[in-house]
Amino acid sequence: MYSEVNEQVQVEVEQIDHLLDQYTPLIRSASQSEPNFFDVAALGTLLHSFYTGIENIFKRISLEIDGDLPSGACWHSDLLNAMAHPTDQRGAVIPDTLRLRLKEYLSFRHVFRQAYTFNLSWGKMAHLVLNCQDAWQQLKGELSAFFTDSTTI
């Protein structure tokens, strides 16, 4: 079962890798000088897509391994929280420190979905943009360890 889920997760991993590759020039530019309105809007889209891809991975693990998804008004945060805790079917997917880090991306995605792009603040999202590649590498390492450890259970 884990190998099938891992294959499905790897498709999403490739998509997020591609997303970040496409935005690397803009991220690099934003690290050197404050982006203009249009670049901030584009970077907001990046952050939205980035966390949506991560959530797709967590949904796949929850559905295929745990057997269900959280429900209710807070299901997005419940899903993220669940990934930091073991269940009867699996160990924790991510450590709590990474959960806290990813929670900021979840929170931004909520703001992005509710706000007009002209209300986005570079000052509030800069650290997310400038650290998303590092956060992604950390998550990929945790996913690799999770699936490697799970095959030995």
Coordinates of C-alpha atoms in Angstrom, one line a residue:
M1 CA 0.0 0.0 0.0
Y2 CA 2.7 2.5 0.9
S3 CA 4.5 2.0 -2.4
E4 CA 1.3 2.9 -4.3
V5 CA 0.8 6.0 -2.2
N6 CA 4.4 7.0 -2.6
E7 CA 4.1 6.8 -6.3
Q8 CA 1.0 9.1 -6.2
V9 CA 2.8 11.5 -3.9
Q10 CA 5.8 11.5 -6.2
V11 CA 3.6 12.9 -9.0
E12 CA 2.6 15.8 -6.7
V13 CA 6.3 16.2 -5.7
E14 CA 7.3 16.6 -9.3
Q15 CA 4.5 19.2 -9.9
I16 CA 5.7 21.3 -6.9
D17 CA 9.3 21.0 -8.1
H18 CA 8.2 22.3 -11.5
L19 CA 6.2 25.1 -9.8
L20 CA 9.2 26.3 -7.8
D21 CA 11.5 25.9 -10.8
Q22 CA 9.2 28.2 -12.8
Y23 CA 9.2 30.8 -10.1
T24 CA 12.9 30.7 -9.2
P25 CA 13.8 33.8 -11.2
L26 CA 11.0 35.8 -9.6
I27 CA 11.9 34.6 -6.1
R28 CA 15.6 35.5 -6.8
S29 CA 14.6 38.9 -8.0
A30 CA 12.3 39.5 -5.0
S31 CA 15.3 38.6 -2.7
Q32 CA 17.3 41.4 -4.2
S33 CA 14.7 44.2 -4.4
E34 CA 11.1 44.7 -3.3
P35 CA 8.8 43.4 -6.0
N36 CA 6.2 45.5 -7.7
F37 CA 2.4 45.0 -7.5
F38 CA 2.3 42.5 -10.3
D39 CA 5.2 40.5 -8.9
V40 CA 3.6 40.4 -5.5
A41 CA 0.4 39.1 -7.0
A42 CA 2.3 36.5 -8.9
L43 CA 4.2 35.5 -5.8
G44 CA 0.9 35.2 -3.9
T45 CA -0.2 32.8 -6.6
L46 CA 3.0 30.8 -6.1
L47 CA 2.4 30.6 -2.3
H48 CA -1.2 29.5 -2.9
S49 CA -0.2 26.8 -5.4
F50 CA 2.7 25.7 -3.2
Y51 CA 0.5 25.0 -0.2
T52 CA -2.3 23.5 -2.3
G53 CA 0.2 21.0 -3.6
I54 CA 1.4 20.2 -0.1
E55 CA -2.1 19.7 1.0
N56 CA -2.8 17.4 -1.9
I57 CA 0.1 15.2 -0.7
F58 CA -1.4 15.2 2.9
K59 CA -4.9 14.4 1.6
R60 CA -3.5 11.4 -0.4
I61 CA -1.7 10.1 2.7
S62 CA -4.8 10.6 4.9
L63 CA -7.2 9.0 2.4
E64 CA -5.1 6.1 1.3
I65 CA -3.3 5.2 4.6
D66 CA -5.5 6.6 7.4
G67 CA -8.7 5.7 5.5
D68 CA -10.4 9.1 5.7
L69 CA -10.0 12.9 5.7
P70 CA -10.8 15.3 8.5
S71 CA -14.1 17.1 8.0
G72 CA -15.7 20.3 9.3
A73 CA -14.9 23.9 9.2
C74 CA -11.3 23.5 10.3
W75 CA -10.4 20.4 8.2
H76 CA -7.5 22.1 6.5
S77 CA -5.7 22.8 9.7
D78 CA -6.8 19.4 11.2
L79 CA -5.2 17.7 8.2
L80 CA -2.0 19.5 8.7
N81 CA -2.0 18.7 12.4
A82 CA -2.7 15.1 11.7
M83 CA 0.4 14.8 9.6
A84 CA 2.5 15.6 12.7
H85 CA 1.0 12.8 14.8
P86 CA 1.1 9.0 14.4
T87 CA -2.0 7.0 13.8
D88 CA -2.7 3.3 14.1
Q89 CA -1.9 3.0 10.4
R90 CA 1.3 5.1 10.2
G91 CA 4.0 7.1 12.0
A92 CA 4.1 10.9 12.0
V93 CA 4.7 12.2 8.5
I94 CA 6.3 15.5 9.6
P95 CA 7.8 16.8 12.9
D96 CA 5.9 19.4 14.8
T97 CA 8.5 22.1 13.9
L98 CA 7.7 21.6 10.2
R99 CA 4.0 21.6 11.0
L100 CA 4.4 25.0 12.5
R101 CA 6.3 26.2 9.5
L102 CA 3.8 24.9 7.1
K103 CA 0.9 26.4 9.1
E104 CA 2.1 29.8 8.0
Y105 CA 1.7 28.8 4.4
L106 CA -1.8 27.4 5.1
S107 CA -2.7 30.7 6.8
F108 CA -1.4 32.7 3.9
R109 CA -3.4 30.6 1.4
H110 CA -6.6 31.4 3.4
V111 CA -5.8 35.1 3.2
F112 CA -5.0 34.8 -0.5
R113 CA -8.4 33.2 -1.2
Q114 CA -10.3 35.8 0.8
A115 CA -8.4 39.0 -0.3
Y116 CA -8.0 41.0 -3.4
T117 CA -4.5 40.9 -4.8
F118 CA -4.1 44.7 -4.3
N119 CA -4.4 44.0 -0.5
L120 CA -1.4 41.6 -0.4
S121 CA 1.5 43.0 1.6
W122 CA 5.0 42.1 0.5
G123 CA 6.2 42.8 4.1
K124 CA 3.9 40.1 5.4
M125 CA 4.6 37.5 2.8
A126 CA 8.3 38.0 2.0
H127 CA 9.6 35.5 4.5
L128 CA 7.2 32.8 3.1
V129 CA 8.3 33.5 -0.5
L130 CA 12.0 33.7 0.4
N131 CA 11.9 30.5 2.4
C132 CA 9.5 28.3 0.4
Q133 CA 12.3 26.5 -1.4
D134 CA 13.9 25.6 1.9
A135 CA 10.6 24.5 3.4
W136 CA 10.0 22.4 0.4
Q137 CA 13.4 20.7 0.6
Q138 CA 12.7 20.0 4.3
L139 CA 9.3 18.5 3.5
K140 CA 10.7 16.4 0.7
G141 CA 13.3 15.0 3.1
E142 CA 10.5 14.1 5.6
L143 CA 8.4 12.5 3.0
S144 CA 11.4 10.4 1.8
A145 CA 12.1 9.3 5.4
F146 CA 8.4 8.6 6.0
F147 CA 8.1 6.3 3.0
T148 CA 11.5 4.7 3.5
D149 CA 10.6 4.0 7.2
S150 CA 7.2 2.8 6.3
T151 CA 8.5 0.1 3.9
T152 CA 10.4 -1.5 6.8
I153 CA 7.3 -1.8 9.1

